[in-house]
CSV table of C-alpha atoms and ligand atoms in Angstrom, one decimal:
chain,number,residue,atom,x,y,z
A,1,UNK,CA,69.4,50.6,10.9
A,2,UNK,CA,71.1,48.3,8.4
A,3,UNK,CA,74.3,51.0,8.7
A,4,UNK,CA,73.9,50.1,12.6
A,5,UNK,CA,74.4,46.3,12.2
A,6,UNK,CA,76.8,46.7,10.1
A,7,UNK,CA,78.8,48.6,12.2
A,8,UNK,CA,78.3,46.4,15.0
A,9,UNK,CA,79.6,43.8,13.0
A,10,UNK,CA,82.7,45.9,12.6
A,11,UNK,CA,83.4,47.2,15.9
A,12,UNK,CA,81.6,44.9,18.7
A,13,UNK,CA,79.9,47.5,20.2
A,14,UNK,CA,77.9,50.4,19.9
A,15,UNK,CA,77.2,53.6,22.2
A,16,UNK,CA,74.3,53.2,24.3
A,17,UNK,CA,72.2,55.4,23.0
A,18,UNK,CA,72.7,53.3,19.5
A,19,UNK,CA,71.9,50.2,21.2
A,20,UNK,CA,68.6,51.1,22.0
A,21,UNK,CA,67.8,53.1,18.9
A,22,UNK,CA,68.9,49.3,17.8
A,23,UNK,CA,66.6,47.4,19.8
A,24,UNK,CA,63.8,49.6,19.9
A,25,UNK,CA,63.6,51.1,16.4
A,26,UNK,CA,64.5,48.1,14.0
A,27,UNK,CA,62.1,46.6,11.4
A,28,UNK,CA,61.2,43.0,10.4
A,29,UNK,CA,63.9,43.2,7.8
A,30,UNK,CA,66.5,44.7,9.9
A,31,UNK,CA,65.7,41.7,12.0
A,32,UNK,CA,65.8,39.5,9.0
A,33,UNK,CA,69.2,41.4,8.2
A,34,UNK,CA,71.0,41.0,11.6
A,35,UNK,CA,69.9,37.2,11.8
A,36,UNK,CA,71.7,36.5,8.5
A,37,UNK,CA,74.9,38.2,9.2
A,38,UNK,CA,75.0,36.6,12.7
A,39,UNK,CA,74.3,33.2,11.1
A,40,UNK,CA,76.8,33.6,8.8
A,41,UNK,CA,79.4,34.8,11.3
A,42,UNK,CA,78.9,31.0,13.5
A,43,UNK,CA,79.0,29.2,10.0
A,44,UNK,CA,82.5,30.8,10.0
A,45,UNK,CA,83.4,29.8,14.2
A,46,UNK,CA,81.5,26.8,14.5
A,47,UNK,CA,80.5,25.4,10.8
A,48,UNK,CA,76.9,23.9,11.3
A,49,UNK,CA,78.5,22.0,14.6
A,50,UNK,CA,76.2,22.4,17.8
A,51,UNK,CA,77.6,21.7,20.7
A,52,UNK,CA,75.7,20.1,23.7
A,53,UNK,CA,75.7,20.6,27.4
A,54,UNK,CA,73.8,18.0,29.1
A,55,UNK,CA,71.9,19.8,32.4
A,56,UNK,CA,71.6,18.1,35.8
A,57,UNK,CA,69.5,19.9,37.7
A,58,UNK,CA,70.2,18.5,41.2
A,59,UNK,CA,68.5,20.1,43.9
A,60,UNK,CA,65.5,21.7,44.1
A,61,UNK,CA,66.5,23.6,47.4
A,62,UNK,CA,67.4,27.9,47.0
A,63,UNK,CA,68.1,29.9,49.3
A,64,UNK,CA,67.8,32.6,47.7
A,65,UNK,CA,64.3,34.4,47.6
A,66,UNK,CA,64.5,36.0,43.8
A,67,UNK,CA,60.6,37.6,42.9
A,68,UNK,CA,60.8,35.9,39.5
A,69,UNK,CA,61.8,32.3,40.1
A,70,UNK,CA,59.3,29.2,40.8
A,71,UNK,CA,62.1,27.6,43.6
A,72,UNK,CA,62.2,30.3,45.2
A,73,UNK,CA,62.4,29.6,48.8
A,74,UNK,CA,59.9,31.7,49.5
A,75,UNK,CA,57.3,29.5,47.4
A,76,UNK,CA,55.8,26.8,49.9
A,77,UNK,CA,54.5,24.7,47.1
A,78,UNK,CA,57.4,24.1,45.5
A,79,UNK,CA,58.5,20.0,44.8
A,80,UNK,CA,61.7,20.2,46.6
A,81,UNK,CA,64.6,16.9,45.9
A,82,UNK,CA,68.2,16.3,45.8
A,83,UNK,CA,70.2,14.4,43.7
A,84,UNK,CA,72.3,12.1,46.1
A,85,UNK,CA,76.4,11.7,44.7
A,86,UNK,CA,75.2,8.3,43.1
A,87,UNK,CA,72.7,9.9,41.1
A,88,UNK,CA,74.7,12.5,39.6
A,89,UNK,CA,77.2,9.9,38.6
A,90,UNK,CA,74.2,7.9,37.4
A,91,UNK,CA,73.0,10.7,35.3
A,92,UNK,CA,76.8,11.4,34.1
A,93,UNK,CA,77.2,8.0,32.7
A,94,UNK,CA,74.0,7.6,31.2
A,95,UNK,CA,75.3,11.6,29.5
A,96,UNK,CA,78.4,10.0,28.6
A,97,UNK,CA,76.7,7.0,26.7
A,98,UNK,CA,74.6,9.3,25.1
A,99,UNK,CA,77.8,11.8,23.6
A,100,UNK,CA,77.8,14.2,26.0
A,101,UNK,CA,81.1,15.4,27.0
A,102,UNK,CA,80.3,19.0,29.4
A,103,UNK,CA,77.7,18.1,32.4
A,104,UNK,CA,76.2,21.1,34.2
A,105,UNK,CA,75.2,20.5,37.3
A,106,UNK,CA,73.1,22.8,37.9
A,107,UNK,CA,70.9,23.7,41.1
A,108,UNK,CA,69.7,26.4,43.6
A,109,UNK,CA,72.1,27.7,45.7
A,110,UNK,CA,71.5,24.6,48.5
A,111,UNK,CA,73.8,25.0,51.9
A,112,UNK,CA,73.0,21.0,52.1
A,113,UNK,CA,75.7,20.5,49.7
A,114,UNK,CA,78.7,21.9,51.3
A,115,UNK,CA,81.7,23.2,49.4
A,116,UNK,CA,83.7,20.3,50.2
A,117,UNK,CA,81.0,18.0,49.0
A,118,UNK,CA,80.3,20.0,45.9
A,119,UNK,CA,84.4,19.4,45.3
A,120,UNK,CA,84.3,15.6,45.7
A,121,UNK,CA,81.2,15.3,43.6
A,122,UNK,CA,83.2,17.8,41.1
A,123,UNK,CA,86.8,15.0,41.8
A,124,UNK,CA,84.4,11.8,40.7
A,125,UNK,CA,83.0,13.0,37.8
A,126,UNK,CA,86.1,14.2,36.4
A,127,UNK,CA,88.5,10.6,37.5
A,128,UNK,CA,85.7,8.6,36.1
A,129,UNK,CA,85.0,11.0,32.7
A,130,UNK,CA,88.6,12.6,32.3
A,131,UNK,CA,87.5,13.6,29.0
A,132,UNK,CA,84.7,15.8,30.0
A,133,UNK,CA,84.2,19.5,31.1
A,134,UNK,CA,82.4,20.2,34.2
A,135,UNK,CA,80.5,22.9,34.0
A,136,UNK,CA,79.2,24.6,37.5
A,137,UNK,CA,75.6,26.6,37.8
A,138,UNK,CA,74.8,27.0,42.4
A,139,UNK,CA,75.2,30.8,42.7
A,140,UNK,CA,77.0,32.8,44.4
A,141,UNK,CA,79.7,31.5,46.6
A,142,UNK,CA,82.6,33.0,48.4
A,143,UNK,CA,86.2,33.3,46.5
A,144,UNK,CA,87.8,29.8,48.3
A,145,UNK,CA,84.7,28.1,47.2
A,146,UNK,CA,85.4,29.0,43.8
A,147,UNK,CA,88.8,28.1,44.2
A,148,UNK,CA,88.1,25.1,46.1
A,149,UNK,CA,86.1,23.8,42.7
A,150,UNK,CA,88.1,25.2,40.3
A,151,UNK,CA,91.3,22.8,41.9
A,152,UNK,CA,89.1,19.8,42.0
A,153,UNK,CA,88.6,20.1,37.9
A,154,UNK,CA,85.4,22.4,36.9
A,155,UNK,CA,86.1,24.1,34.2
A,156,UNK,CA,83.4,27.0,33.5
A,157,UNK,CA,80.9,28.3,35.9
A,158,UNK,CA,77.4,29.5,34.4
A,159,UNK,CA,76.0,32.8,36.8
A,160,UNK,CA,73.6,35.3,35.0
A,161,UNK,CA,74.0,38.4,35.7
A,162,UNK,CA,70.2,39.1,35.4
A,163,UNK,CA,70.7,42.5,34.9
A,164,UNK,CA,73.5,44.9,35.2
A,165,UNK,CA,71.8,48.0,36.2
A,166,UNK,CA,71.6,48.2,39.9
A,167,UNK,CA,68.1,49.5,40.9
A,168,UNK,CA,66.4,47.1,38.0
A,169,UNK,CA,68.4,44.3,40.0
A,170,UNK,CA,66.7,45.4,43.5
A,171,UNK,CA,63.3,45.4,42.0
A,172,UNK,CA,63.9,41.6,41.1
A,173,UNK,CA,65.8,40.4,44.1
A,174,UNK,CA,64.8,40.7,47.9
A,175,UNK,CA,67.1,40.8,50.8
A,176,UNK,CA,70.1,42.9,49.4
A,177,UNK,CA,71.3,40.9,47.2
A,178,UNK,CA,73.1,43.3,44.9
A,179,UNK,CA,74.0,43.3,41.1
A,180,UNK,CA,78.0,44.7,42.2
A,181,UNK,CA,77.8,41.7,44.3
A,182,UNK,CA,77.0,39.5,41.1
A,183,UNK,CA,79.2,41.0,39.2
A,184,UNK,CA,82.4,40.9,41.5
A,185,UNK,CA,81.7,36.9,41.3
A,186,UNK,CA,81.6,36.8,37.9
A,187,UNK,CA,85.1,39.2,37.5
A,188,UNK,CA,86.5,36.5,40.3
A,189,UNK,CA,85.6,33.2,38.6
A,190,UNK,CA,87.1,35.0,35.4
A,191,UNK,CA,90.7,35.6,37.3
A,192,UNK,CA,90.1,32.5,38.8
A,193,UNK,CA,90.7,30.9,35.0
A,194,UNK,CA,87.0,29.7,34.6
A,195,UNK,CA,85.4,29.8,31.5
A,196,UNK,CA,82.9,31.9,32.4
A,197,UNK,CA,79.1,32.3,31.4
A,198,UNK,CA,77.1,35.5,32.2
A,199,UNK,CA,73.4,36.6,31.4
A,200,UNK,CA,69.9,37.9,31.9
A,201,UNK,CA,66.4,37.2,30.8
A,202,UNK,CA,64.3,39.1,28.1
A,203,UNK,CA,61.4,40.9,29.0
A,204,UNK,CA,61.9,41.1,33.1
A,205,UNK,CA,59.8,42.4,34.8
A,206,UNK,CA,60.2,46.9,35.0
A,207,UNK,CA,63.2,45.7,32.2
A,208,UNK,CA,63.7,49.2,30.0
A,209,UNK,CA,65.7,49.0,26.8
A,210,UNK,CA,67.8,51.4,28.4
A,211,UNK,CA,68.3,48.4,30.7
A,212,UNK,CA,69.2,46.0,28.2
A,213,UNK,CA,71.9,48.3,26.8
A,214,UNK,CA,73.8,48.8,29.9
A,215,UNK,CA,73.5,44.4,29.5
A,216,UNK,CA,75.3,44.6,26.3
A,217,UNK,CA,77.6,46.9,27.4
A,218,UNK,CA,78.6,45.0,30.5
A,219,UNK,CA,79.0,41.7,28.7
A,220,UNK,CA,81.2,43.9,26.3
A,221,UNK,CA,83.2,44.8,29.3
A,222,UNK,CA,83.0,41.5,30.8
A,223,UNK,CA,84.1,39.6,27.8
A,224,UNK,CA,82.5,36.3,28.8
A,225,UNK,CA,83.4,32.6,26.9
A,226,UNK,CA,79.5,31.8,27.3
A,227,UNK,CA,76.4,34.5,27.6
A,228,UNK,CA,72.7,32.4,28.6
A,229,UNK,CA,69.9,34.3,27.7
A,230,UNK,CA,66.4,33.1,27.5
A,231,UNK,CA,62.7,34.6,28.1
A,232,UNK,CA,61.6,35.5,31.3
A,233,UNK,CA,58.4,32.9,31.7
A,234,UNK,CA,56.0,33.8,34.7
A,235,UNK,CA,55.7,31.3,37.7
A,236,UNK,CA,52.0,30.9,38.9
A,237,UNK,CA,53.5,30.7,42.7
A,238,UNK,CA,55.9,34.1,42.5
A,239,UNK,CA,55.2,37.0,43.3
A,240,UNK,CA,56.0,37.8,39.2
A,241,UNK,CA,53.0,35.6,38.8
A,242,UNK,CA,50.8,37.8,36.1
A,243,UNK,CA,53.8,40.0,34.3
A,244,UNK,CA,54.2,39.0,31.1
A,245,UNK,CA,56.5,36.9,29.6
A,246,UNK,CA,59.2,38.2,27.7
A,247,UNK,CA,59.1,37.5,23.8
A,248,UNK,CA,60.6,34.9,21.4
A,249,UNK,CA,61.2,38.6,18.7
A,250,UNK,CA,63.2,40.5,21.0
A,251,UNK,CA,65.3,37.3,22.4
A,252,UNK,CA,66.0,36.2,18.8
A,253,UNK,CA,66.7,39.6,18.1
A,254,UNK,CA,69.7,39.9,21.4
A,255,UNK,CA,71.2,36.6,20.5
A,256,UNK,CA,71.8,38.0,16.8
A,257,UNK,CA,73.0,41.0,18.4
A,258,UNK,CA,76.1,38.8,21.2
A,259,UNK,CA,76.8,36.8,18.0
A,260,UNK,CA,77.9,40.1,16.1
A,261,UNK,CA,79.4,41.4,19.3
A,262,UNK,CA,81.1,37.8,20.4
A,263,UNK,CA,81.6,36.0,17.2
A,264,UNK,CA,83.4,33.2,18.6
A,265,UNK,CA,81.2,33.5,22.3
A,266,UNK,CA,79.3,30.1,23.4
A,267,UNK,CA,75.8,31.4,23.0
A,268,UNK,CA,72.5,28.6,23.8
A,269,UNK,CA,69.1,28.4,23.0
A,270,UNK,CA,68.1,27.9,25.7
A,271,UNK,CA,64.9,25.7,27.2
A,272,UNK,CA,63.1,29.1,28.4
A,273,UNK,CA,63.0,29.8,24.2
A,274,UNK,CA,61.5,26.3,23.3
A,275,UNK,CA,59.3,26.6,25.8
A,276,UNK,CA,57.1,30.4,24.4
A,277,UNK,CA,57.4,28.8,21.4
A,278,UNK,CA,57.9,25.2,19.8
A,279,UNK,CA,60.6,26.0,17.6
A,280,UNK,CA,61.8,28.8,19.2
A,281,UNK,CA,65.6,26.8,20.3
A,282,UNK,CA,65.8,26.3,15.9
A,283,UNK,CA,65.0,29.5,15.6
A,284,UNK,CA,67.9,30.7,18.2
A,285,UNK,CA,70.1,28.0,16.1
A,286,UNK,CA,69.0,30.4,13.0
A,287,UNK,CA,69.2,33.9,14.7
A,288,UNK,CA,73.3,33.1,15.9
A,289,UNK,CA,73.3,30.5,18.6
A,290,UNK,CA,75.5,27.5,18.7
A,291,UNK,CA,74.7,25.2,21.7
A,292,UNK,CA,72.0,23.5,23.5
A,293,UNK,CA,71.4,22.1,26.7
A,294,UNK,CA,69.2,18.9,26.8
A,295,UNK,CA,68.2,17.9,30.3
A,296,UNK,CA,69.5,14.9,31.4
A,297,UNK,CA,67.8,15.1,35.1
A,298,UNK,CA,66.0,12.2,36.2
A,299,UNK,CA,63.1,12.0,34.6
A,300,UNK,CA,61.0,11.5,37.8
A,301,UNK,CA,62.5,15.2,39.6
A,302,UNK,CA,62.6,17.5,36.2
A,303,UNK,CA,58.6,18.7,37.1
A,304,UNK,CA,59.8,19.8,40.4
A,305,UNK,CA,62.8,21.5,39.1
A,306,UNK,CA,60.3,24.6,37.7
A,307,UNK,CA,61.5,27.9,37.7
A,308,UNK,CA,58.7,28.9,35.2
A,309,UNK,CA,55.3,27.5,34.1
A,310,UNK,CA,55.1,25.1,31.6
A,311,UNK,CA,58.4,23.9,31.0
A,312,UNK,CA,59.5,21.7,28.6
A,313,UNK,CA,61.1,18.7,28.5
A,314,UNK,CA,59.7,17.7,31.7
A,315,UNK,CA,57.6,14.4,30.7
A,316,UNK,CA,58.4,10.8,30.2
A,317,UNK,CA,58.4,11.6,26.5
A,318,UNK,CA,61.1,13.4,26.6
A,319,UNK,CA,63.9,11.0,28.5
A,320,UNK,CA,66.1,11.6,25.4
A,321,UNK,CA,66.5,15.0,25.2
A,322,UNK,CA,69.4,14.9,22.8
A,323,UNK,CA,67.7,12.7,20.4
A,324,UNK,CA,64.7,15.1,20.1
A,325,UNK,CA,67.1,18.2,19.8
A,326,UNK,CA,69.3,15.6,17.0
A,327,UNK,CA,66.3,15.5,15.3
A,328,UNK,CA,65.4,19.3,15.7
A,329,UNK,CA,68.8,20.6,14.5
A,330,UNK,CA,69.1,18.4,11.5
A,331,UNK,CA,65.6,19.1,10.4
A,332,UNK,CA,67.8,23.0,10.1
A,333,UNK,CA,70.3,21.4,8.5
A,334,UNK,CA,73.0,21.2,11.4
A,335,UNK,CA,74.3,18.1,13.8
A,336,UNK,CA,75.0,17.8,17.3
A,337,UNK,CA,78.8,17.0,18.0
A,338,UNK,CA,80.2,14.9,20.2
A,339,UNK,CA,83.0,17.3,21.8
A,340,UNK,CA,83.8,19.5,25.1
A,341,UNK,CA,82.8,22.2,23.1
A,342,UNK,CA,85.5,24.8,25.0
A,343,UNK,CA,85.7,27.9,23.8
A,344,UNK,CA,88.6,29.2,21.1
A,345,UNK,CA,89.3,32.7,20.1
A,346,UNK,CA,87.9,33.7,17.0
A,347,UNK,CA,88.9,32.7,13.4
A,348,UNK,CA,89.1,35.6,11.6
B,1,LIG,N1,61.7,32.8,33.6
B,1,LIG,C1,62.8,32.6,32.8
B,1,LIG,N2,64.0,32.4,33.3
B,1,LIG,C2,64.1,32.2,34.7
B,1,LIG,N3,65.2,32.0,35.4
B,1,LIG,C3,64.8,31.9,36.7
B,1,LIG,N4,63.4,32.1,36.8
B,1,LIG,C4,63.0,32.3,35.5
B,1,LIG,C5,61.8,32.6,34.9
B,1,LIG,N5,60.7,32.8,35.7
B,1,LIG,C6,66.6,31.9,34.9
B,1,LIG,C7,67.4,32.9,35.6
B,1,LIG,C8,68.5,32.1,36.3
B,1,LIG,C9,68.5,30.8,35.4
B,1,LIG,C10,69.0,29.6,36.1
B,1,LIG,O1,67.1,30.7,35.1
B,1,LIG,O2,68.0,33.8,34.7
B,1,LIG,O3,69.8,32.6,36.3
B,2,LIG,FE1,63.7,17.7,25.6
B,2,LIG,FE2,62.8,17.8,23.0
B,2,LIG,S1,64.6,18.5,23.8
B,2,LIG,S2,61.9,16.8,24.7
């Protein structure tokens, strides 16, 4: 298995009949192997620097109808809000004081907010914090959306992928929404010049390894600056309400496995991982990650913005997000930086 690794290391890829035999058949110390190689290869990109994304989550309102998500609009108990323009740019500057230079605004995909207004709120942000990247998270939108955002300043746009083989993507989305559908806006916002983030949760629901194979080999293909990938947590009010949840092993185990095949590739531990376990976002740190995303939502909307039970980071405790994640990385012997954190090409 060791021989695997290393060769993954070397070529960035791996056949996908490999790539299972990878994720299936490895040991604790393979595991213990790959997560010191992938450490060592974002000492070399990155040094112990962790970048920060601060995460407004502003609106509460979906569309969409996806089996696994708690905002589903499907789900009549969900807390629905939205963020009005002023409270983004409250949220912004309270980010900026803080040292955050990204903001994702983040939301469900909400027809309220219409393109135009999604582009003005996009034109604010970046004439009153020219130094800062704007990064976008609402779904799936048509191309002159895209391009309306793109020309008012955003600069990377954040859509999972959720899984890349087709029928695995029906059995998690209603409606037709399709995985070729997903992917064509992900190759678009690529051409489009966004930095562009793709993804998919561990331990989905009907989720083979075969599945996550044909993951790794699409994100090869896709060649994305940023790749999100987190635990699937059940929501009591889905209809995913008694799968299990996916586990903090085989997620640590994928984000070694994008650092070796994207050594320079933006790669988070992400809120899903601190939330099976409480030091599961260090432990991403350790296993090859390089950024986090404290929340920087209002404190009074971040219990309604649930996509899975038990959340973290959504109680009054827990207004400072980046100082508790400060603490958490320096405890592991890295620092949060103050910086856009764009991506580079790799240092070889
Ligand atoms: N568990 C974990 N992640 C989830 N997401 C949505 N619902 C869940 C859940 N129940 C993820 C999806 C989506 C991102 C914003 O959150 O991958 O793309
Ligand atoms: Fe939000 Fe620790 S990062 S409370």
């Amino acid at each position: 298995m060791k021989q695997l690794i290393d060769r993954l290391a070397q070529d960035r890829v791996l056949s996908k009949k490999e790539f299972v035999e990878l994720l299936c058949g490895h040991s604790e110390d393979d595991a213990s192997y790959l997560f010191e190689k992938a450490r060592k290869t974002s000492l070399k990109q990155f040094g112990n620097r962790i970048y920060t994304r601060g995460l407004i989550e502003f609106t509460s309102y979906c569309r969409r109808n996806c089996y696994y998500c708690g905002i589903r609009s499907g789900n009549p108990d969900a807390q629905r809000y939205r963020l009005s323009r002023e409270e983004i740019l409250s949220c912004c500057k309270n980010g900026y004081d803080l040292g955050f230079r990204t903001f994702v605004l983040q939301g469900g995909e909400d027809p309220y907010y219409s393109d135009q207004e999604i582009a003005d709120i996009v034109r604010l942000i970046k004439s009153s914090w020219p130094d800062c990247a704007i990064t976008l998270s609402i779904g799936e939108k048509d191309t002159a959306a895209y391009l309306l955002f793109r020309e008012a300043g955003a600069d990377r746009y954040l859509l999972r992928h959720e899984t890349a083989d087709p029928y695995h993507y029906t059995m998690l989305h209603p409606d037709g929404q399709t995985a070729e559908n997903r992917k064509a806006c992900l190759w678009e916002l690529k051409s489009l010049g966004y930095q562009v983030g793709a993804g998919f949760m561990v331990g989905s629901p009907f989720q083979t390894t075969e599945n996550l194979a044909d993951d790794l080999l699409f994100l090869h293909e896709l060649q994305p600056q940023m790749v999100g990938i987190g635990p699937f947590i059940p929501h009591h009010q889905t209809p995913f309400a008694s799968y299990p949840a996916g586990t903090l092993d085989q997620t640590l185990f994928l984000l070694g496995v994008l650092r070796l095949m994207m050594p320079s590739v933006l790669l988070p531990a992400t809120t899903a991982l601190g939330t099976i376990a409480p030091d599961g976002r260090e432990r991403g740190i350790l296993a090859g990650a390089n950024v986090v995303m404290p929340n920087l939502s209002p404190v009074g909307v971040r219990k309604k913005y649930a996509l899975y039970d038990n959340k973290i980071c959504t109680g009054e405790e827990a207004a400072e997000c980046r100082f508790c994640l400060q603490n958490r990385m320096n405890r592991i012997g890295y620092e949060l930086v103050v910086d856009r954190g764009d991506y580079f090409p790799e240092r070889s």
